[in-house]
Short mmCIF file of C-alpha atoms in Angstrom, two decimals:
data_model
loop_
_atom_site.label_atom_id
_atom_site.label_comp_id
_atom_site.label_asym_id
_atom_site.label_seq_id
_atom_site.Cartn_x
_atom_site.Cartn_y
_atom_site.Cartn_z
CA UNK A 464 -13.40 21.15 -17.24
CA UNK A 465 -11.19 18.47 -15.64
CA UNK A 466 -13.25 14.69 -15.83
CA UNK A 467 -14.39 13.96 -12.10
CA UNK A 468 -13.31 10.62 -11.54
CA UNK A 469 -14.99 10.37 -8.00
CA UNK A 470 -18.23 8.12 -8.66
CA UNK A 471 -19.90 9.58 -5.93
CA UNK A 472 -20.04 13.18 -7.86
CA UNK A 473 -21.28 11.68 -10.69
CA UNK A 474 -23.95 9.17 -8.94
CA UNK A 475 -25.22 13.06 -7.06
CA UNK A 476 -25.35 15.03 -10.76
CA UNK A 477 -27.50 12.22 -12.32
CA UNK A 478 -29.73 12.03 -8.68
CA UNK A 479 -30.12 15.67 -9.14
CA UNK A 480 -30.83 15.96 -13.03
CA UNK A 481 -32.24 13.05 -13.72
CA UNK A 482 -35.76 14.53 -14.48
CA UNK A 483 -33.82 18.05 -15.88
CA UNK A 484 -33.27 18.06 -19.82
CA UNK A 485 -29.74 19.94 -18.73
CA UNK A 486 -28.26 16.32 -18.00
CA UNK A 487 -26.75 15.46 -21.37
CA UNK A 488 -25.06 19.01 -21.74
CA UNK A 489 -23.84 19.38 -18.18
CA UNK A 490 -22.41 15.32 -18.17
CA UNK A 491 -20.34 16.13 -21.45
CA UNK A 492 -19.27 19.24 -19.60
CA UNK A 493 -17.73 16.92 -17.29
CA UNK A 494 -15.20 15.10 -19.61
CA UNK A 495 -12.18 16.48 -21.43
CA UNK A 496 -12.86 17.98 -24.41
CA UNK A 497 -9.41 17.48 -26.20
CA UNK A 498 -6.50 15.24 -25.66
CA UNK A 499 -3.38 14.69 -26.44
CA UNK A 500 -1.59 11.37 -27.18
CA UNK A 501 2.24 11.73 -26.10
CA UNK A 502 3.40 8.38 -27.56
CA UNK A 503 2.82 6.78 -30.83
CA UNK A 504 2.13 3.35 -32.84
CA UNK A 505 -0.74 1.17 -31.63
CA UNK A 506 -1.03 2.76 -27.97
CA UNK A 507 -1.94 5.83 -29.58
CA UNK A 508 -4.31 4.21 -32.19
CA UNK A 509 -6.07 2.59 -29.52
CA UNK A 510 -6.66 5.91 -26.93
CA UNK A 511 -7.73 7.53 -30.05
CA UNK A 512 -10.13 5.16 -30.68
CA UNK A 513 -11.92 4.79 -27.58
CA UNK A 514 -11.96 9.14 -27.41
CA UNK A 515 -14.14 9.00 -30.56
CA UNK A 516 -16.58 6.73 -29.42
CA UNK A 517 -16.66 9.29 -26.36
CA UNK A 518 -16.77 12.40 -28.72
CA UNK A 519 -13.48 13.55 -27.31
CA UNK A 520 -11.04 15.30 -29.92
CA UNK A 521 -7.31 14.08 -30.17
CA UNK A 522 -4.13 15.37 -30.69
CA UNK A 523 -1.23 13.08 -31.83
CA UNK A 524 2.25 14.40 -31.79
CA UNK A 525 4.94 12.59 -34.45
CA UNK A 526 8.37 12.53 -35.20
CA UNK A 527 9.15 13.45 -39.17
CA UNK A 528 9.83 9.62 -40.61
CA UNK A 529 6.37 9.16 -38.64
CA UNK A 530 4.15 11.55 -40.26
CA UNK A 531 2.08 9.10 -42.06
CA UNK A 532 1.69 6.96 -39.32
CA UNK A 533 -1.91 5.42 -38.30
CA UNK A 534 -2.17 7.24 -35.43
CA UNK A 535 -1.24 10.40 -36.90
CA UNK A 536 -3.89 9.68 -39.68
CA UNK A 537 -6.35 8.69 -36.86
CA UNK A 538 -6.45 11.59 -34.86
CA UNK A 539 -8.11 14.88 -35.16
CA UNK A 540 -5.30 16.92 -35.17
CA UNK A 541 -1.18 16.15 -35.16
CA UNK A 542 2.02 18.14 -34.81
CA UNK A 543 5.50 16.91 -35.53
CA UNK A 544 7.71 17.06 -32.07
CA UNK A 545 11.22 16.22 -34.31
CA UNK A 546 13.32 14.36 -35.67
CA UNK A 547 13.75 10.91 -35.56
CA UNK A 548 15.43 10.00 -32.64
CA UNK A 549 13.23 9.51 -29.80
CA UNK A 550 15.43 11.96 -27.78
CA UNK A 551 14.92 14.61 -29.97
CA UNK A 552 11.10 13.51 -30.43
CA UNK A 553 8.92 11.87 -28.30
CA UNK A 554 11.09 12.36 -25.36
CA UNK A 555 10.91 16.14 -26.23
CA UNK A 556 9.52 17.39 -23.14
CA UNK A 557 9.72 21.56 -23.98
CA UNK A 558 8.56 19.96 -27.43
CA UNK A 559 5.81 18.18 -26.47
CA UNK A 560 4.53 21.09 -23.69
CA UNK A 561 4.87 23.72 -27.06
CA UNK A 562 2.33 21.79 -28.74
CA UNK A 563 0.29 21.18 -25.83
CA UNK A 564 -0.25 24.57 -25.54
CA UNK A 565 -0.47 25.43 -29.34
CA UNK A 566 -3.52 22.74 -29.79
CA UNK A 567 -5.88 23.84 -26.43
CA UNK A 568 -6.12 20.77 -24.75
CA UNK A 569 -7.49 19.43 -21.62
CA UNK A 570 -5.03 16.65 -20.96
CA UNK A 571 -2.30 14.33 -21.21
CA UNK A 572 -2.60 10.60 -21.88
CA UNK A 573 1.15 9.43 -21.84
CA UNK A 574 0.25 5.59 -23.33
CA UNK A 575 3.26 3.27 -21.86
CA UNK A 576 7.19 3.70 -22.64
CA UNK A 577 8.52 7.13 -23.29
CA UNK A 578 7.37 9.28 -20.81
CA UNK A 579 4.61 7.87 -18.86
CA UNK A 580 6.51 7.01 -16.31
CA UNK A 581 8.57 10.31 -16.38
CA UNK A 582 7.64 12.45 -13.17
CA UNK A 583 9.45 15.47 -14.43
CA UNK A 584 6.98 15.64 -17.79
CA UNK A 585 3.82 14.69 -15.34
CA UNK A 586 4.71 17.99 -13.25
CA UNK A 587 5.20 19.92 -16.03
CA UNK A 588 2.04 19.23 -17.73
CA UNK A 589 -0.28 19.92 -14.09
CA UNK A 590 1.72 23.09 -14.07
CA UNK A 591 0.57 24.02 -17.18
CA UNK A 592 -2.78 23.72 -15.90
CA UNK A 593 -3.36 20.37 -17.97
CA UNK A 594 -5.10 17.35 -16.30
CA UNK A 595 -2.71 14.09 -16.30
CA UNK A 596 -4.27 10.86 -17.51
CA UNK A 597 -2.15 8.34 -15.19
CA UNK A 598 -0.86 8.18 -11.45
CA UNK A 599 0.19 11.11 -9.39
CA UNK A 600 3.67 12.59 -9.76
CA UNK A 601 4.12 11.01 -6.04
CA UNK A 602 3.34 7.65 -7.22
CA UNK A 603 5.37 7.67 -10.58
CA UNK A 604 8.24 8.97 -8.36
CA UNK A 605 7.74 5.72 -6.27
CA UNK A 606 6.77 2.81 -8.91
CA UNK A 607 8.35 4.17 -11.78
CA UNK A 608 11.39 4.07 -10.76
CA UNK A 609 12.48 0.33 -10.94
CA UNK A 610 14.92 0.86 -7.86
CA UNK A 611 12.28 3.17 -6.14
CA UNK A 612 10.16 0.22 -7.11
CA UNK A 613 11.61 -2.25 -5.09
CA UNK A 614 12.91 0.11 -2.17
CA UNK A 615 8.96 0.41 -1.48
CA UNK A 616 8.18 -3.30 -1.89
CA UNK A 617 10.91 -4.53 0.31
CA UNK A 618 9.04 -1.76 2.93
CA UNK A 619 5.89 -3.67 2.11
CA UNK A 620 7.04 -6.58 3.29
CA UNK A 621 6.81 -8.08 -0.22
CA UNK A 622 9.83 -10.72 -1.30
CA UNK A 623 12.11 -9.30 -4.34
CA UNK A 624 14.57 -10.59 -6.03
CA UNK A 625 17.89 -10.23 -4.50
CA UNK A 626 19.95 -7.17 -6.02
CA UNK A 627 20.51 -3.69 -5.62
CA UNK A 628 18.55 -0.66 -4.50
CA UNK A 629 21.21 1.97 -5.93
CA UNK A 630 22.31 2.83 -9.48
CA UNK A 631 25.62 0.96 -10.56
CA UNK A 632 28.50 3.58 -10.45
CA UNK A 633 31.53 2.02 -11.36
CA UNK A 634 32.93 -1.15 -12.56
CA UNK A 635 34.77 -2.22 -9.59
CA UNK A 636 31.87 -1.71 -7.65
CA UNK A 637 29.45 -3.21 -9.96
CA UNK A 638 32.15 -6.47 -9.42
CA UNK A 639 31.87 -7.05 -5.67
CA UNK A 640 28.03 -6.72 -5.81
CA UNK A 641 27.89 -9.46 -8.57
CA UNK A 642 30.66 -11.59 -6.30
CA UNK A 643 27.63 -11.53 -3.56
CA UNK A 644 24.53 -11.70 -5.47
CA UNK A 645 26.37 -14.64 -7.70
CA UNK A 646 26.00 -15.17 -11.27
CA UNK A 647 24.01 -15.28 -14.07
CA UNK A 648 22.56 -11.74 -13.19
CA UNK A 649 20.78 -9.43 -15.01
CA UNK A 650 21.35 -5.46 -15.80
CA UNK A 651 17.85 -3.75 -16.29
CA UNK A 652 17.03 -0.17 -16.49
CA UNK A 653 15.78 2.42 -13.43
CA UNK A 654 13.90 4.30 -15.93
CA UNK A 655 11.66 2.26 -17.91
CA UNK A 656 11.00 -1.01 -19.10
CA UNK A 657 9.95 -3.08 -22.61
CA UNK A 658 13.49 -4.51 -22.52
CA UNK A 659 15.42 -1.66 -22.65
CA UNK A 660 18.77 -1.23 -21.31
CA UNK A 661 18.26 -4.91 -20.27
CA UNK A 662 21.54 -7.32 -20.34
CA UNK A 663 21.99 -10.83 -18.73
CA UNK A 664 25.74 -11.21 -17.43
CA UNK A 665 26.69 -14.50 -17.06
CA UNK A 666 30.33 -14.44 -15.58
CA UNK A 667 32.46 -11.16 -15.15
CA UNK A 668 34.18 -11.21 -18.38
CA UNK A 669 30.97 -9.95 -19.94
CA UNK A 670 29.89 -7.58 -17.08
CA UNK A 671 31.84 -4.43 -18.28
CA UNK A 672 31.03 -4.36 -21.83
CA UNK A 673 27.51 -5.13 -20.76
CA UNK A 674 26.70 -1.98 -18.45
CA UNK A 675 28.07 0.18 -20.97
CA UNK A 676 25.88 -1.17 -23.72
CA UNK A 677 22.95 -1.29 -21.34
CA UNK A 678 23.55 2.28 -19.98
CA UNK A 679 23.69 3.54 -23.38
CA UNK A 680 20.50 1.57 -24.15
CA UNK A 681 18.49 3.69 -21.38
CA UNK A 682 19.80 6.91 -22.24
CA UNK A 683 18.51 6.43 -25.58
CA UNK A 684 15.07 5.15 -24.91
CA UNK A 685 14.14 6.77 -21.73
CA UNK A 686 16.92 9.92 -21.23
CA UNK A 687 18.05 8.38 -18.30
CA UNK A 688 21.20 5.63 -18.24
CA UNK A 689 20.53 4.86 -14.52
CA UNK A 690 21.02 0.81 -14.11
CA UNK A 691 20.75 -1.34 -11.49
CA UNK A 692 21.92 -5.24 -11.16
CA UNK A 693 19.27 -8.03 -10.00
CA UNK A 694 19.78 -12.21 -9.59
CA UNK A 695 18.87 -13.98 -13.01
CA UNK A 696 15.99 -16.24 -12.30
CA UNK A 697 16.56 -18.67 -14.74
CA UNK A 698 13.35 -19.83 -16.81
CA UNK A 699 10.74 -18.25 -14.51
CA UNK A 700 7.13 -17.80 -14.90
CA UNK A 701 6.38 -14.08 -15.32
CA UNK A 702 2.41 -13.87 -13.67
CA UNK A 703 0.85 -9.78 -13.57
CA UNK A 704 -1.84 -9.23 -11.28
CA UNK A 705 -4.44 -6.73 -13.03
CA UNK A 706 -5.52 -4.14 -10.63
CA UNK A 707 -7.70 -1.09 -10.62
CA UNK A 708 -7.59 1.30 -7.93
CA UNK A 709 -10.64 4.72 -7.74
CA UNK A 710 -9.75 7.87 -6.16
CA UNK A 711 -11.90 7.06 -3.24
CA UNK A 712 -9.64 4.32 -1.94
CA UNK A 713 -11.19 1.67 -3.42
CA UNK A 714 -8.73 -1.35 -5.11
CA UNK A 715 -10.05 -4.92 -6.92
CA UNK A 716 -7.76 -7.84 -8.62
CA UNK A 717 -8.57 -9.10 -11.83
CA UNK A 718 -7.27 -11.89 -11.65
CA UNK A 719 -3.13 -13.50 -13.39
CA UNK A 720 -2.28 -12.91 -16.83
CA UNK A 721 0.45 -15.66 -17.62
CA UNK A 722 2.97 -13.52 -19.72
CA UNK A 723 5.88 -15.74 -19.72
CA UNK A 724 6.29 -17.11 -23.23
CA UNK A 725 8.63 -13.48 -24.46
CA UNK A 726 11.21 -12.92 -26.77
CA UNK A 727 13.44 -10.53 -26.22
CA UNK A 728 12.02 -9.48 -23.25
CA UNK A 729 8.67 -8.66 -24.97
CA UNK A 730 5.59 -10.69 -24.39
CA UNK A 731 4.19 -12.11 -27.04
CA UNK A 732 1.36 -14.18 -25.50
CA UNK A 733 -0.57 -13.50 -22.43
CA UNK A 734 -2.74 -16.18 -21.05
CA UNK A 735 -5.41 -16.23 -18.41
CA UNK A 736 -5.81 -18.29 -16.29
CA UNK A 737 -2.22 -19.21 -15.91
CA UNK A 738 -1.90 -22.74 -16.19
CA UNK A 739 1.57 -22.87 -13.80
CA UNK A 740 -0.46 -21.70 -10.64
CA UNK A 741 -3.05 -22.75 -8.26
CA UNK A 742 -6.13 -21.05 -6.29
CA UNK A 743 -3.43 -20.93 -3.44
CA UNK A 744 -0.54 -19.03 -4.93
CA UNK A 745 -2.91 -17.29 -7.46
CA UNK A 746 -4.94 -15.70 -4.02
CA UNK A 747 -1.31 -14.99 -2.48
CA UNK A 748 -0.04 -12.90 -5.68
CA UNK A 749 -3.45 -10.72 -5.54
CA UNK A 750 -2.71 -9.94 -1.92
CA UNK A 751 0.64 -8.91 -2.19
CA UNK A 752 -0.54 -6.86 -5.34
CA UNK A 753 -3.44 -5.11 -3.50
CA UNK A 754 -1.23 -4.64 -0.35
CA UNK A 755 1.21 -2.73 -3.01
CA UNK A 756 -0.90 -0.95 -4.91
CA UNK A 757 -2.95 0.31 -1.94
CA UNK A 758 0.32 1.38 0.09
CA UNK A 759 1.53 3.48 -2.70
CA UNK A 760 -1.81 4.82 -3.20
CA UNK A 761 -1.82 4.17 -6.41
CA UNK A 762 -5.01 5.25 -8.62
CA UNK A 763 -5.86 3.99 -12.33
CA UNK A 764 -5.32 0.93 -14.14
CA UNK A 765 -2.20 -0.83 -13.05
CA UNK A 766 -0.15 -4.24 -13.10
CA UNK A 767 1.97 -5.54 -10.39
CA UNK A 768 4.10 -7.96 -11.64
CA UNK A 769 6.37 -10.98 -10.21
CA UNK A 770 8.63 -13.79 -11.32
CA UNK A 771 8.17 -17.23 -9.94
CA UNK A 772 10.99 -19.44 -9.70
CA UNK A 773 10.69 -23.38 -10.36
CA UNK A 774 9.82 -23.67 -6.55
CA UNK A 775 7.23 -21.55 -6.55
CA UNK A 776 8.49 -18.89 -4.42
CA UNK A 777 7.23 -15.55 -6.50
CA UNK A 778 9.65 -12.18 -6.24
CA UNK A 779 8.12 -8.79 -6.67
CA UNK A 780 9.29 -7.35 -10.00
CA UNK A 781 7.57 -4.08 -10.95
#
């Protein structure tokens, strides 16, 4: 049976059982029985982890230089998806829904990277009948697209940084939108994030070589070598909002989570409180967050994340 995620349902089963012996039985009966992992490395290690303490079976899928992996160690069962490249492995998507049918399971957790923020694989695995562990296929299609992203926040009202809302084409075109956004800029990818696909230009001479490179970056990592350009804030401070949204329309803020200290585009440190902000800005960012995350009806655990520059004026940024 799919989890019910409405608290309501479950707040009425425990009113109604609460003197019946049936209630242990018919509350596991509620939650997935089996899932499976698409992704690998420490995400997976960690979903696994938290579906044993909850007596929920897992299914890791690996590429073949991954077989001995933790997480494929970890888990109650695993199949190997391919080969190496990620391509031909964890972006597998007939791959992945073969196995998903060959191990029985209730649902898809998707982890972060790869395809979790692939609409395509979402749809495919609620046609298969399979319960998605993440957003709905409408929201991915809106926030998980970087440009979609900020086409929807600019709706919002909420400030982004200048650049462009369409995928760069061509080189001469790519050259008059630089000429107006003005350099340093950055090239980032429209279909995922972690640094991928991620350049920063800082005059023309480098711009060509550096959409190629990025373009073949994304089609490697996400099977998709969509880019789009964007003004490089120089040293900002990168602050996520935490926010969690229920299915019954329901969103809180947790609060900043100072990530800017990164290299290569990766955090390495995240810090909360951040010390750069005050109760002022810090009250601002939630708003604009929860404003966001409740237009797009977004459901689950989510960050919204901005960059603010040395004046304190924060952009929108996924």
């Amino acid at each position: 049976m799919v989890l019910l995620q409405n608290k309501k349902c479950i707040i009425s089963l425990y009113v109604i059982f609460l003197k019946n012996e049936w209630i242990d039985s018919v509350i596991f009966d509620l939650m997935f029985q089996k899932i499976l992992i698409a992704n690998r490395g420490e995400i997976a290690v960690r979903v696994i982890r938290t579906c044993r303490e909850m007596g929920i079976k897992t299914v890791a899928i690996y590429s073949e230089p991954d077989r001995t992996s933790p997480h494929v160690l970890k888990a109650d069962e695993a199949y190997c998806v391919g080969p190496a490249p990620s391509a031909k492995s964890y972006l597998n998507i007939p791959a992945i829904l073969d196995i998903l049918k060959k191990s029985k399971t209730d649902a898809v957790h998707p982890g972060y990277g790869f395809l979790s923020e692939n609409c395509d694989f979402a749809q495919a695995v609620k046609d298969s009948g399979t319960a998605w562990i993440g957003p709905s296929t409408e929201v991915i299609t809106t926030m998980g697209d970087k440009m979609a992203a900020r086409k929807f926040a600019i709706q919002a009202d909420a400030p982004v940084v200048p650049g462009t809302t369409e995928p760069l084409v061509n080189i001469k075109d790519a050259q008059k939108t630089a000429d107006k956004i003005g350099y340093p800029l950055l090239i980032k990818a429209a279909g995922g994030g972690g640094g991928k696909g991620m350049r920063i230009i800082q005059s023309e001479k480098d711009l060509e070589d550096a959409m190629s490179r990025a373009k073949s970056e994304a089609e490697k990592a996400f099977s998709d070598n969509r880019i789009y350009m964007e003004k490089y804030l120089e040293q900002p401070h990168h602050i996520e909002i935490q926010v969690f949204a229920d299915n019954c329309g329901n969103t809180v803020s947790l609060g900043e989570r100072e990530c800017s200290i990164q290299r290569r585009y990766q955090k390495i440190i995240e810090e909360t409180p951040s010390p750069f902000i005050d109760d002022n800005l810090r009250q601002e960012l939630s708003n604009t967050a929860l404003n966001i995350t409740k237009s797009c009806n977004y459901t689950g655990a989510g960050t919204v994340e901005f960059l603010i520059d040395k004046y304190n004026n924060y952009y929108f940024l996924e």
